[in-house]
Amino acid sequence: MVAPRVHFYGVVDSTNDIALRMARRGQPEGTVVLALGQTAGRGRRGRSWWDEPGKSVLMSVVLRPEGPAECVPQLSFVVSLSAAEMLACDYSLNAAVKWPNDVMAGGRKIAGILVETTRAPGGVAAIVGIGLNVSQAKFPREIEGAATSIAIECGAVCGVEEASDRLLARLFANYDAYLARGFEEILERWRKYMWGLGRQAALVTEERSLRGVISGVEPTGALLVTDHLGEVHAVRSAETINVETNCSL
Ligand code: BTN
């Protein structure tokens, strides 16, 4: 079992940067960096991550799963599953995961996940960063239509510490399950929260644009999209995914 070793900070640049530095210095698997706020929070694809100090869970965890580098993306499924389960089970929210790892509630994004890797003594370490909106009542204009928080969705006051404890507990339990029984079980549970299944979507990947119905996730974690000719495409990464209309296969 991997045990969390939590380090608390005030306002930092980015918890991922701190965790990256710690991993490079040899801090063990299970090292957790939690901060009150970030001045340079990073999102995926070079985007930034906005926060209001004291209102979100801002967390980065050092993990060192054994196995080939291809396994690293599987960690984002472990984390997004943990966040979705925690929101659904502990807060009774209608949580979903927009592939691969945007966590949604009430149709808006409530959490984002950034997985990075670094060389560390004895091998490679993965840094799993998660930003979860907890007690914000509103968001800046640029993201207000797209973002939500636990407090908004529950219509009640929510504590960041409690949310962070609940997320950590699920994350470490699910990581242990992943190490003990593999990715298949995690993916099976993740499918229950999959957002947009059976709906028409427009995707932009590095190579092309693609339209089709979101038809599942394959055992590797790739997104399956069925186009109008019935051809099934396995998408390994996408810049944008816009679900268009309700439509079943
Ligand atoms: C995304 O949706 O693009 C991913 C956002 C990840 C944000 C978190 S907040 C904690 C950790 N530190 C960072 O700088 N980023 C991640």
CSV table of C-alpha atoms in Angstrom, one decimal, residues 1-9 18-19 22 25-34 59-63 168 172:
chain,number,residue,atom,x,y,z
A,1,MET,CA,0.0,0.0,0.0
A,2,VAL,CA,1.2,3.5,-0.9
A,3,ALA,CA,0.8,5.9,2.0
A,4,PRO,CA,0.3,9.7,1.5
A,5,ARG,CA,2.9,12.0,2.9
A,6,VAL,CA,1.3,15.4,2.8
A,7,HIS,CA,3.2,18.7,2.5
A,8,PHE,CA,1.0,21.9,3.0
A,9,TYR,CA,1.9,25.2,1.4
A,18,ILE,CA,7.1,21.7,-6.4
A,19,ALA,CA,6.2,18.0,-6.7
A,22,MET,CA,10.7,16.9,-4.9
A,25,ARG,CA,15.4,15.1,-5.2
A,26,GLY,CA,14.3,11.6,-4.5
A,27,GLN,CA,11.1,12.1,-2.5
A,28,PRO,CA,9.2,8.9,-2.4
A,29,GLU,CA,6.0,7.7,-4.1
A,30,GLY,CA,3.0,9.0,-2.2
A,31,THR,CA,4.5,12.5,-1.7
A,32,VAL,CA,1.6,14.9,-1.8
A,33,VAL,CA,1.8,18.7,-2.3
A,34,LEU,CA,-1.2,20.7,-1.3
A,59,MET,CA,-2.9,19.0,-5.3
A,60,SER,CA,0.0,17.2,-6.9
A,61,VAL,CA,1.0,13.6,-6.1
A,62,VAL,CA,4.3,11.9,-6.8
A,63,LEU,CA,3.6,8.4,-8.2
A,168,LEU,CA,-6.9,11.8,-1.3
A,172,PHE,CA,-4.8,6.3,-2.8
